[in-house]
Coordinates of C-alpha atoms in Angstrom, one line a residue:
M204 CA -74.6 164.4 104.3
A205 CA -71.4 164.2 102.3
H206 CA -71.3 166.2 99.1
I207 CA -70.6 163.8 96.2
I208 CA -69.1 165.3 93.0
S209 CA -70.8 164.0 89.9
K210 CA -68.8 162.3 87.1
P211 CA -69.5 165.1 84.6
M212 CA -68.3 167.7 87.1
A213 CA -65.1 165.8 87.8
T214 CA -64.4 165.4 84.1
S215 CA -65.0 169.1 83.5
F216 CA -62.7 170.0 86.3
I217 CA -59.9 167.8 84.9
Y218 CA -60.3 169.3 81.5
L219 CA -60.1 172.9 82.8
S220 CA -57.0 171.9 84.9
E221 CA -55.3 170.5 81.8
Q222 CA -56.2 173.6 79.8
F223 CA -54.8 175.8 82.5
L224 CA -51.5 173.9 82.8
D225 CA -51.1 173.8 79.1
N226 CA -51.4 177.5 78.8
R227 CA -48.4 179.0 77.0
Y228 CA -47.7 181.5 79.8
I229 CA -48.0 178.8 82.5
Q230 CA -45.5 176.7 80.5
I231 CA -43.1 179.7 80.4
A232 CA -43.5 180.2 84.2
K233 CA -42.8 176.5 84.8
N234 CA -39.7 176.7 82.7
I235 CA -38.5 179.8 84.5
V236 CA -39.0 178.1 87.9
F237 CA -37.2 175.0 86.6
V238 CA -34.2 177.1 85.5
L239 CA -34.1 178.9 88.8
V240 CA -34.0 175.6 90.7
I241 CA -31.2 174.4 88.4
L242 CA -29.3 177.6 89.0
H243 CA -29.8 177.4 92.7
Y244 CA -28.3 173.9 92.9
W245 CA -25.6 174.7 90.4
S246 CA -24.6 177.6 92.7
I247 CA -24.3 175.3 95.6
L248 CA -22.4 172.8 93.6
Y249 CA -20.1 175.5 92.2
H250 CA -19.2 176.8 95.7
K251 CA -18.8 173.4 97.2
V252 CA -16.7 171.8 94.4
L253 CA -15.0 174.4 92.4
V254 CA -14.4 176.9 95.2
A255 CA -13.8 174.5 98.2
G256 CA -12.3 171.7 96.1
P257 CA -13.4 168.1 95.5
R258 CA -11.9 166.8 98.7
R259 CA -13.6 169.4 100.9
A260 CA -16.9 168.9 99.0
Y261 CA -16.7 165.2 99.7
I262 CA -16.0 165.8 103.4
D263 CA -18.9 168.3 103.5
L264 CA -21.2 165.9 101.8
K265 CA -20.3 163.1 104.2
T266 CA -20.7 165.4 107.2
Y267 CA -24.1 166.5 105.9
V268 CA -25.3 162.8 105.6
Y269 CA -24.0 162.0 109.0
K270 CA -25.6 165.1 110.5
F271 CA -28.9 164.3 108.8
V272 CA -28.9 160.7 110.1
F273 CA -27.8 161.8 113.6
K274 CA -30.5 164.4 113.7
Q275 CA -33.1 161.7 112.9
L276 CA -31.7 159.5 115.6
R277 CA -32.0 162.3 118.1
R278 CA -35.7 162.2 117.6
L279 CA -35.7 158.8 119.3
P280 CA -36.5 159.3 123.0
S281 CA -33.8 156.7 124.1
V282 CA -31.1 158.5 122.1
Q283 CA -32.1 162.0 123.2
K284 CA -32.1 160.8 126.8
K285 CA -28.5 159.6 126.6
I286 CA -27.5 162.8 124.9
D287 CA -29.2 164.8 127.7
E288 CA -27.5 162.7 130.4
A289 CA -24.1 163.3 128.8
L290 CA -24.7 167.0 128.3
S291 CA -25.8 167.3 132.0
K292 CA -22.7 165.6 133.2
T293 CA -20.5 167.8 131.0
L294 CA -22.1 171.0 132.3
A295 CA -22.0 169.7 135.9
D296 CA -18.2 169.2 135.5
M297 CA -17.9 172.7 134.0
E298 CA -19.9 174.2 136.9
H299 CA -17.8 172.4 139.5
S300 CA -14.5 173.5 137.8
M301 CA -15.8 177.1 137.7
M302 CA -17.5 177.4 141.1
S303 CA -14.7 175.5 143.0
K304 CA -12.4 178.6 142.4
E305 CA -15.0 180.8 144.1
K306 CA -15.1 179.1 147.5
G307 CA -15.3 181.4 150.5
L308 CA -17.1 184.2 148.7
E309 CA -20.3 185.7 150.0
T310 CA -23.3 185.4 147.7
N311 CA -25.1 188.6 146.8
L312 CA -28.3 188.1 144.8
T313 CA -30.1 191.2 146.0
L314 CA -29.0 194.7 146.8
P315 CA -27.7 195.1 150.3
A316 CA -30.4 196.7 152.6
K317 CA -27.7 199.2 153.6
G318 CA -24.9 200.2 151.4
L319 CA -21.4 199.1 152.2
S320 CA -18.7 201.4 153.4
Q321 CA -15.8 202.3 151.1
Q322 CA -13.5 200.0 153.1
E323 CA -16.0 197.1 152.9
V324 CA -16.3 197.5 149.1
M325 CA -12.5 197.5 148.7
E326 CA -12.1 194.5 150.9
A327 CA -14.7 192.6 148.8
L328 CA -12.9 193.6 145.6
H329 CA -9.6 192.3 146.9
K330 CA -11.2 189.0 147.7
F331 CA -12.3 188.7 144.0
E332 CA -8.8 189.7 142.9
D333 CA -7.3 186.9 145.1
L334 CA -9.3 184.1 143.5
K335 CA -7.1 181.3 142.1
A336 CA -6.4 182.0 138.5
A337 CA -3.9 181.2 135.7
D338 CA -0.5 182.7 136.1
W339 CA -0.7 185.6 133.6
R340 CA 1.9 187.7 135.4
G341 CA 4.4 185.0 135.1
G342 CA 4.0 185.0 131.3
K343 CA 2.3 181.7 131.1
V344 CA -1.0 182.7 129.5
S345 CA -1.5 183.0 125.8
G346 CA -2.8 186.5 124.9
S347 CA -5.7 187.5 127.2
V348 CA -3.7 190.0 129.2
Y349 CA -1.8 192.6 127.1
H350 CA 0.2 194.2 129.9
G351 CA 2.3 197.2 129.2
G352 CA 3.9 197.4 132.6
D353 CA 2.9 198.5 136.1
D354 CA 3.7 202.1 135.4
L355 CA 1.3 202.2 132.5
T356 CA -1.4 200.4 134.5
R357 CA -1.2 203.1 137.1
I358 CA -1.6 205.8 134.4
L359 CA -4.6 204.0 132.9
A360 CA -6.2 203.7 136.4
E361 CA -5.6 207.5 137.0
A362 CA -7.0 208.3 133.6
Y363 CA -10.1 206.3 134.4
S364 CA -10.5 208.0 137.7
I365 CA -10.3 211.5 136.2
F366 CA -12.9 210.7 133.4
A367 CA -15.0 208.1 135.2
V368 CA -18.3 209.9 134.4
A369 CA -17.4 211.1 130.9
N370 CA -19.5 210.1 127.9
P371 CA -18.5 211.0 124.3
L372 CA -22.2 211.0 123.4
H373 CA -22.2 214.5 124.9
P374 CA -19.2 216.3 123.4
E375 CA -20.5 219.7 124.6
I376 CA -20.1 218.4 128.2
F377 CA -16.9 216.5 127.7
P378 CA -14.9 218.3 125.0
G379 CA -11.6 216.7 126.2
I380 CA -12.9 213.2 125.5
R381 CA -13.9 214.3 122.0
R382 CA -10.4 215.6 121.4
M383 CA -8.7 212.5 122.8
E384 CA -10.8 210.2 120.7
A385 CA -10.1 212.1 117.5
E386 CA -6.4 212.2 118.3
S387 CA -6.3 208.5 119.1
V388 CA -7.9 207.6 115.8
A389 CA -5.6 210.0 114.0
M390 CA -2.5 208.4 115.5
V391 CA -3.6 204.9 114.5
L392 CA -4.4 206.1 111.0
S393 CA -0.9 207.5 110.8
M394 CA 0.6 204.2 111.9
Y395 CA -1.3 202.4 109.0
H396 CA -0.2 205.0 106.4
A397 CA -3.7 206.2 105.7
P398 CA -4.1 208.8 102.9
A399 CA -5.1 212.4 103.8
T400 CA -8.7 211.3 103.3
G401 CA -8.4 208.5 105.9
C402 CA -10.8 208.5 108.8
G403 CA -12.2 206.2 111.4
T404 CA -13.9 205.7 114.7
M405 CA -13.2 204.1 118.1
T406 CA -15.2 201.0 119.1
S407 CA -15.4 198.7 122.1
G408 CA -13.1 196.1 120.7
G409 CA -12.1 194.1 117.6
T410 CA -15.5 192.4 117.3
E411 CA -17.4 195.7 117.1
S412 CA -14.8 197.1 114.7
I413 CA -15.3 194.2 112.3
L414 CA -19.1 194.3 112.8
M415 CA -19.1 198.0 111.8
A416 CA -17.0 197.4 108.7
C417 CA -19.4 194.6 107.5
K418 CA -22.4 196.7 108.2
T419 CA -20.8 199.6 106.4
Y420 CA -20.3 197.6 103.2
R421 CA -23.7 196.1 103.3
D422 CA -25.4 199.5 103.5
M423 CA -23.0 201.2 101.1
Y424 CA -23.4 198.7 98.2
K425 CA -27.2 198.5 98.8
D426 CA -27.2 202.3 98.2
I427 CA -24.6 202.4 95.4
K428 CA -25.2 199.1 93.5
G429 CA -28.7 198.2 94.7
I430 CA -27.5 194.9 96.2
H431 CA -30.3 193.5 98.4
Y432 CA -28.8 190.0 99.0
P433 CA -25.3 190.9 100.1
E434 CA -22.4 188.4 100.3
M435 CA -18.9 188.6 101.8
V436 CA -16.1 186.3 100.9
V437 CA -13.5 185.5 103.6
P438 CA -10.8 183.0 104.5
V439 CA -11.8 180.1 106.7
T440 CA -9.2 181.4 109.1
I441 CA -10.9 184.8 109.5
H442 CA -12.0 185.9 112.9
A443 CA -15.3 184.6 114.2
A444 CA -16.6 188.2 114.4
F445 CA -17.2 188.0 110.6
M446 CA -19.5 185.0 111.2
K447 CA -21.2 187.0 113.9
A448 CA -21.6 190.0 111.5
A449 CA -23.1 187.6 108.9
G450 CA -25.7 186.5 111.4
Y451 CA -26.5 189.9 112.8
F452 CA -26.7 191.7 109.5
N453 CA -28.1 189.0 107.2
I454 CA -25.0 188.8 105.0
K455 CA -24.3 185.6 103.2
L456 CA -21.0 184.3 104.3
I457 CA -18.8 182.4 101.9
T458 CA -15.6 180.9 103.4
V459 CA -12.6 180.1 101.2
P460 CA -10.0 177.4 102.0
I461 CA -6.4 178.2 102.8
D462 CA -3.2 176.8 101.2
P463 CA -2.3 173.9 103.5
V464 CA 1.4 174.8 103.4
T465 CA 1.5 178.6 103.6
M466 CA -1.8 178.8 105.6
K467 CA -2.8 181.8 103.5
V468 CA -6.1 182.2 101.7
D469 CA -6.2 180.6 98.3
L470 CA -6.6 183.6 95.9
K471 CA -7.8 181.6 93.0
K472 CA -10.7 180.1 95.0
M473 CA -11.3 183.6 96.5
A474 CA -11.7 185.0 92.9
R475 CA -14.1 182.2 92.0
S476 CA -16.3 183.0 95.0
I477 CA -17.0 186.6 94.1
T478 CA -20.4 187.2 92.5
K479 CA -22.5 190.2 91.6
N480 CA -23.8 190.2 95.2
T481 CA -20.4 190.4 96.8
V482 CA -20.0 193.6 98.8
M483 CA -16.7 192.8 100.5
I484 CA -13.8 190.5 100.8
A485 CA -11.4 190.3 103.8
G486 CA -8.0 189.1 104.9
S487 CA -6.0 189.0 108.1
A488 CA -2.7 190.5 109.1
V489 CA -2.3 188.4 111.1
N490 CA -5.1 185.9 111.7
F491 CA -5.9 184.5 115.1
P492 CA -5.5 180.7 114.5
H493 CA -2.0 180.6 113.0
G494 CA -0.6 184.1 113.1
I495 CA -0.3 184.2 109.3
A496 CA -0.8 187.3 107.1
D497 CA -2.9 186.7 104.0
D498 CA -1.7 188.0 100.6
I499 CA -3.3 191.5 101.0
V500 CA -1.8 192.7 97.8
G501 CA -3.5 189.9 95.9
L502 CA -6.7 190.6 97.7
G503 CA -6.4 194.3 96.9
R504 CA -6.2 193.5 93.2
L505 CA -9.4 191.4 93.4
A506 CA -11.2 194.2 95.3
K507 CA -10.2 196.8 92.7
K508 CA -11.2 194.5 89.8
H509 CA -14.7 193.9 91.2
Q510 CA -15.1 197.3 92.8
I511 CA -15.9 196.0 96.2
G512 CA -14.6 196.6 99.7
L513 CA -11.5 195.0 101.2
H514 CA -11.3 194.9 104.9
V515 CA -8.0 193.9 106.6
D516 CA -8.3 192.5 110.1
C517 CA -5.3 193.8 112.0
C518 CA -6.9 193.5 115.4
L519 CA -4.3 191.0 116.6
G520 CA -1.5 192.4 114.6
S521 CA -2.4 195.9 115.9
F522 CA 0.8 197.6 117.2
I523 CA 3.2 194.8 116.0
M524 CA 2.6 194.7 112.3
P525 CA 3.2 198.5 111.7
F526 CA 6.6 198.4 113.5
L527 CA 8.1 195.3 111.8
E528 CA 9.5 197.3 108.9
K529 CA 11.1 199.8 111.3
A530 CA 12.5 197.0 113.4
N531 CA 14.1 195.4 110.3
L532 CA 12.1 192.3 110.7
P533 CA 10.4 190.2 108.0
T534 CA 7.0 191.8 107.0
T535 CA 4.5 192.0 104.2
P536 CA 2.4 194.7 102.7
F537 CA -0.9 195.0 104.6
D538 CA -1.9 198.6 105.3
F539 CA -3.4 201.5 103.3
R540 CA -0.4 201.7 101.0
V541 CA -1.8 198.6 99.4
E542 CA -4.2 199.5 96.5
G543 CA -7.7 198.2 97.1
V544 CA -7.6 198.2 100.9
T545 CA -10.6 200.2 102.0
S546 CA -10.8 199.5 105.7
I547 CA -8.7 198.2 108.5
S548 CA -9.4 197.2 112.1
C549 CA -6.8 197.6 114.9
D550 CA -7.2 196.8 118.5
T551 CA -5.5 199.4 120.7
H552 CA -6.3 197.2 123.8
K553 CA -4.0 194.4 122.6
Y554 CA -0.4 195.3 121.7
G555 CA -1.3 199.0 122.1
F556 CA -1.6 198.2 125.8
A557 CA -4.7 200.3 126.4
A558 CA -7.4 199.1 128.8
K559 CA -9.8 196.5 127.5
G560 CA -12.7 197.9 125.5
S561 CA -10.8 199.9 123.0
S562 CA -10.3 199.4 119.2
V563 CA -10.2 201.5 116.0
V564 CA -11.9 200.9 112.7
M565 CA -10.4 202.9 109.8
Y566 CA -11.6 203.7 106.3
R567 CA -9.8 205.1 103.2
D568 CA -12.2 208.0 103.1
S569 CA -15.3 209.5 104.8
T570 CA -17.6 208.5 101.9
I571 CA -17.3 205.0 103.2
R572 CA -17.4 205.8 106.9
K573 CA -20.7 207.6 106.7
Y574 CA -22.4 204.2 106.0
Q575 CA -21.2 203.0 109.4
Y576 CA -23.2 205.7 111.3
F577 CA -26.7 205.3 112.6
L578 CA -28.8 208.4 111.8
C579 CA -32.4 209.0 112.9
S580 CA -33.7 212.5 112.2
E581 CA -37.4 211.8 113.0
W582 CA -37.2 210.4 116.5
T583 CA -39.5 212.1 119.0
G584 CA -36.6 212.5 121.4
G585 CA -34.8 214.7 118.9
I586 CA -32.3 214.1 116.1
Y587 CA -30.2 211.0 117.1
A588 CA -26.9 210.0 115.6
S589 CA -24.2 207.6 116.8
P590 CA -21.0 206.4 115.1
S591 CA -21.2 202.8 116.2
V592 CA -23.4 200.2 118.0
A593 CA -23.3 201.9 121.4
G594 CA -25.0 205.2 122.3
S595 CA -23.4 206.1 125.5
R596 CA -19.8 205.0 125.7
P597 CA -17.2 205.1 128.5
G598 CA -15.1 208.2 128.0
A599 CA -12.7 206.9 130.7
L600 CA -11.6 204.1 128.3
I601 CA -11.0 206.7 125.5
A602 CA -8.8 208.7 128.0
G603 CA -7.0 205.5 128.9
C604 CA -6.3 204.7 125.2
W605 CA -5.0 208.2 124.5
S606 CA -2.8 208.0 127.6
A607 CA -1.3 204.6 126.6
L608 CA -0.5 205.9 123.1
M609 CA 1.1 209.0 124.4
Y610 CA 3.1 207.2 127.2
M611 CA 4.4 204.4 124.9
G612 CA 5.2 206.6 121.9
E613 CA 6.8 205.3 118.7
D614 CA 10.0 204.3 120.5
G615 CA 8.1 202.3 123.1
Y616 CA 6.0 200.4 120.6
L617 CA 9.1 199.7 118.4
Q618 CA 10.9 198.2 121.4
S619 CA 8.0 196.1 122.5
C620 CA 7.7 194.8 118.9
K621 CA 11.3 193.7 118.8
D622 CA 11.0 192.0 122.2
I623 CA 7.8 190.2 121.4
I624 CA 9.0 189.0 118.0
R625 CA 12.2 187.8 119.5
A626 CA 10.3 185.8 122.1
R627 CA 8.2 184.3 119.4
Q628 CA 11.3 183.4 117.4
I629 CA 12.8 181.6 120.4
M630 CA 9.6 179.5 120.8
E631 CA 9.4 178.9 117.1
E632 CA 13.0 177.7 117.0
G633 CA 12.1 175.3 119.9
V634 CA 9.2 173.9 118.0
R635 CA 11.1 173.5 114.7
S636 CA 13.9 171.6 116.6
T637 CA 11.4 169.1 118.0
P638 CA 10.9 166.3 115.4
Q639 CA 7.4 165.4 116.7
L640 CA 6.1 169.0 116.1
H641 CA 5.7 171.3 113.2
V642 CA 5.0 175.0 112.9
K643 CA 1.9 176.1 111.0
G644 CA 3.0 178.3 108.1
D645 CA 5.6 181.0 108.3
P646 CA 4.6 183.4 111.1
I647 CA 5.8 187.0 111.0
G648 CA 3.7 188.5 113.8
P649 CA 3.3 187.8 117.5
V650 CA 1.5 184.5 117.1
L651 CA 2.9 180.9 117.1
S652 CA 0.8 177.9 116.1
F653 CA 2.1 174.4 115.9
G654 CA 0.8 170.9 115.4
A655 CA 2.0 167.4 116.1
N656 CA 3.2 164.6 113.8
E657 CA 1.4 161.3 114.2
P658 CA 1.2 159.3 116.4
V659 CA 1.5 162.2 118.9
N660 CA -1.7 164.0 119.7
I661 CA -1.2 167.8 119.9
Y662 CA -4.0 168.1 122.4
D663 CA -2.2 165.7 124.8
I664 CA 0.8 168.1 124.6
G665 CA -1.6 171.0 125.5
D666 CA -2.9 169.1 128.5
K667 CA 0.7 168.3 129.7
L668 CA 1.6 172.0 129.3
E669 CA -1.4 172.9 131.4
E670 CA -0.2 170.6 134.1
K671 CA 3.1 172.5 134.1
G672 CA 1.2 175.8 134.5
W673 CA 0.9 177.0 130.9
S674 CA -2.4 178.2 129.4
V675 CA -2.4 177.9 125.6
S676 CA -5.2 177.8 123.1
A677 CA -6.4 174.7 121.3
L678 CA -7.2 175.0 117.6
Q679 CA -9.2 172.7 115.3
N680 CA -9.4 172.0 111.6
P681 CA -6.5 171.3 111.6
S682 CA -5.6 170.3 115.2
A683 CA -3.0 172.6 116.7
L684 CA -2.0 174.8 119.7
H685 CA -1.8 178.5 119.6
V686 CA 0.2 181.1 121.6
S687 CA -0.3 184.8 121.3
V688 CA 3.0 186.1 122.6
T689 CA 2.8 189.1 124.8
L690 CA 5.4 191.2 126.6
L691 CA 5.0 189.0 129.6
W692 CA 6.3 186.0 127.6
V693 CA 9.7 187.7 126.9
S694 CA 11.1 186.4 130.1
S695 CA 9.4 183.0 129.9
A696 CA 9.9 182.0 126.3
Q697 CA 12.9 179.8 126.9
Q698 CA 11.2 178.1 129.9
F699 CA 8.3 177.4 127.6
V700 CA 10.5 175.7 125.1
E701 CA 12.1 173.5 127.8
D702 CA 8.6 172.5 129.2
L703 CA 7.3 171.9 125.7
K704 CA 10.1 169.5 124.9
E705 CA 9.6 167.7 128.2
A706 CA 5.9 167.4 127.5
V707 CA 6.6 165.9 124.1
K708 CA 9.0 163.5 125.6
E709 CA 6.4 162.3 128.2
A710 CA 3.8 161.9 125.5
V711 CA 6.2 159.8 123.4
E712 CA 7.5 157.6 126.2
H713 CA 4.2 157.2 128.0
P714 CA 1.3 157.4 125.5
E715 CA -1.0 155.5 128.0
R716 CA -0.9 158.6 130.3
S717 CA -2.4 160.8 127.7
K718 CA -6.0 161.8 127.0
G719 CA -6.5 164.8 129.3
S720 CA -9.4 167.2 129.3
T721 CA -8.5 169.1 126.1
A722 CA -7.8 165.9 124.2
A723 CA -11.1 164.5 125.3
I724 CA -13.1 167.6 124.5
Y725 CA -11.7 168.2 121.0
G726 CA -11.6 164.5 120.3
T727 CA -15.3 164.3 121.1
A728 CA -16.0 167.4 119.1
A729 CA -14.3 166.0 116.0
S730 CA -16.2 162.7 116.2
V731 CA -19.7 164.2 116.7
P732 CA -21.4 164.7 113.3
D733 CA -24.1 167.0 114.6
K734 CA -22.3 170.1 115.9
T735 CA -25.5 171.4 117.5
I736 CA -24.5 169.2 120.4
I737 CA -21.3 171.1 120.8
D738 CA -23.3 174.4 120.4
D739 CA -25.4 173.2 123.3
V740 CA -22.3 172.7 125.4
A741 CA -21.0 176.1 124.5
A742 CA -24.4 177.7 125.3
G743 CA -24.4 175.9 128.6
F744 CA -21.0 177.3 129.4
I745 CA -22.1 180.8 128.7
D746 CA -25.2 180.2 131.0
L747 CA -22.7 179.2 133.8
L748 CA -21.0 182.6 133.4
Y749 CA -24.1 184.2 134.7
K750 CA -24.7 181.9 137.6
A751 CA -24.0 183.6 140.9

């Protein structure tokens, strides 16, 4: 039987509810909640309009509305079905492109019942080596392979052979590795004019170096300032490793626009973005997209004013930026000589020519670095401590890094800097002399980025260059092409200019032949309001990397 509330009981309940809600303390609590809600939305409005600017705020709002509508449409079975069909076709095309290069290979999905002989293993390795790939040896691939010459490669291979089993986790067993790691860090610190208190650690690459710096500032300012909701303020052009760090370490990421002409971060908008929860700001020297160095001096002043960390990402600038001054080439202040700079990341496996898997993260003093360490004194397995993400690390890569630094020396790196910058200048001059193209900003490092003037589509130019054997990187927001010039480009720079001009000529004279794969992919990406679809494609691509 249903329980029926009598009229007097209902009236009494309403009266008590009104009395409770009219209570002075409840009214104060309601007002506090109201103020907090207003502050929350004001914070969003502030960062979207005053920091990003009205134009970007409008674009973000329009994107948000489109994304919301598109997300609702995806709930319709018919729409989701079409998306799934398109996604399946895209991934199938990717799989065909990837797997077609591996024809003739045996498939090994389980351990061989009987181990192969040394000769058989070597024969199999050479088959993998001979697979069709981009022509990096001919200097036609942007970045990717930072080759210091065949002699150095042989030295790296010998160093790896000697220390193949070494692990710096056990310095008492491998004291030589400990020494080489310490000396490698010291040499890079010297290059970046660190003070006597300067220190650092080696990592597996630029991403880990950046992750460690972000983790360090999060933990340091939680300890020193009691910040429990950390934020970091970075340029939109900063490396994606900062986005990864924000996700991994639960740091709120605030991105700041760049000046559309200089391509450097807007310092005024950077200053507006700093709050009491900001633990660090960052800049690049140089950034990956456009090869532009941010105003590190200006960022240093901001860091000092607010007493926060300033990390300079020199992973790509690595062994080029420190030698520009000695080579009498245009440069800008970027290292520890700049007041306010508290940490720097430098990839030894790029223009330092060490084997892949080698980078250094540096700090102004050890009081900062200690927050990078992981320390566990109560583990049942004993007292555990490690300097970075990894526990065991390949000592062979440390030996290789040390060998590269010693073999190249200051004179070798100075010469490679001159050669690489001259190659970039040749290419830059070629772009600037082509009316349909324009260079992004004023590059001083090893990177050249350029876009196209309407009606030419820069992605079409990229596709035509690919047809001619060149492998360059596509950029977005704004659309452009990117080349990280390596030593291998020194002999191919002029040929690149000639092929580039020919590609532009073809695009202008025969626009109907355009719309290659790059143009199609980035054209689609720009038109899709819900970027989770693009994320699905990216995730599918990574899945394919693990398909045997």
